């Protein structure tokens, strides 16, 4: 019990951990941030558009980060935003980037914390963490390049290729005929799974499209569906029961992204695996899913959760729960992170980002080959530079 006669011992805050000590191996010389817009060939719609919540997607904003060090090493990282958010990511990153100048680039975890504290007033999720993500991913790319290793090998790989599926042909803005053609094209190019969008205002429209597509696919590769959070719990359960005989690989985002309890109930009720997590914007938000046993497949997105440092923390927890991993989007980063995950994962193939990078990812026999080049194995094209609308350098 508290005794007012006793003198209180003042709390001693930890002194270590806010600056690199004598083990400092290198120093960050410059940080360059760029905001670029990748135009899409045609407007894209998922269920969020058909329910009136969003407009069709016409472009993707990218925050690129390039870092150089005194010892002559360099890295490239990126974060992104669909629809609103690109200028916000860039502005927040510009406000905090000079905290990296002079720091040891090897101290990834400490630097993540330092950047987070620099912007702590605006929270530890969303734009704040996604601005940090570009810098964090850049520092991991730099570390792997310094080691002369692909990022997957630096992290500790389980495999040198990852099963990959394709989404980009299965949007609700595509007709059944267009989806059939896209499936044929995907399978011919070596893709190992197909995902199509569902979640229309009338679920029976989804069922009729799904029936036509499963007939066409005829079990050649696994099939996934993605409702983009547009069902309530009852609709999700009814739909899930209706499609149980199809042996889908998973049902993705059947419910609101933050409804961990609802996903957990659905996962218990259905034999079809449940997947979600792409919209969550921090490691802590993923912990809510993991604690609730809400998913069979967890779907973190490294740029969205704040980079590779928080992504690996999510993986540690998810591995312990024997969850499988299917990261969202950004295959250029996620092929490495999935290769380092314990339980057989999937990686999502999107060809949208191809114009941004000089290197192509190889697909063979249903799997994406992890690049053997050091780091992420990506460099920016002249086209990516041409699409850059703002750039700012720090240090140097
Ligand atoms: Mg999705």
PDB file of C-alpha atoms in Angstrom, residues 260 263-265 267-268 287-296 321 323:
ATOM      1  CA  UNK A 260     -11.732  -9.161 -35.849  1.00  0.00           C
ATOM      2  CA  UNK A 263     -13.864 -12.728 -39.037  1.00  0.00           C
ATOM      3  CA  UNK A 264     -13.077 -15.125 -36.189  1.00  0.00           C
ATOM      4  CA  UNK A 265     -16.710 -16.310 -36.063  1.00  0.00           C
ATOM      5  CA  UNK A 267     -13.457 -18.697 -39.763  1.00  0.00           C
ATOM      6  CA  UNK A 268     -14.910 -21.045 -37.137  1.00  0.00           C
ATOM      7  CA  UNK A 287      -2.208  -8.132 -33.503  1.00  0.00           C
ATOM      8  CA  UNK A 288      -5.960  -7.755 -32.965  1.00  0.00           C
ATOM      9  CA  UNK A 289      -6.606 -10.213 -35.828  1.00  0.00           C
ATOM     10  CA  UNK A 290      -3.951 -12.626 -34.596  1.00  0.00           C
ATOM     11  CA  UNK A 291      -5.114 -12.556 -30.963  1.00  0.00           C
ATOM     12  CA  UNK A 292      -8.701 -13.255 -32.069  1.00  0.00           C
ATOM     13  CA  UNK A 293      -7.723 -16.175 -34.365  1.00  0.00           C
ATOM     14  CA  UNK A 294      -9.612 -14.190 -36.991  1.00  0.00           C
ATOM     15  CA  UNK A 295      -7.957 -15.552 -40.135  1.00  0.00           C
ATOM     16  CA  UNK A 296      -6.474 -18.593 -41.821  1.00  0.00           C
ATOM     17  CA  UNK A 321      -0.510 -19.302 -34.609  1.00  0.00           C
ATOM     18  CA  UNK A 323      -1.479 -18.877 -39.890  1.00  0.00           C
TER      19      UNK A 323
END
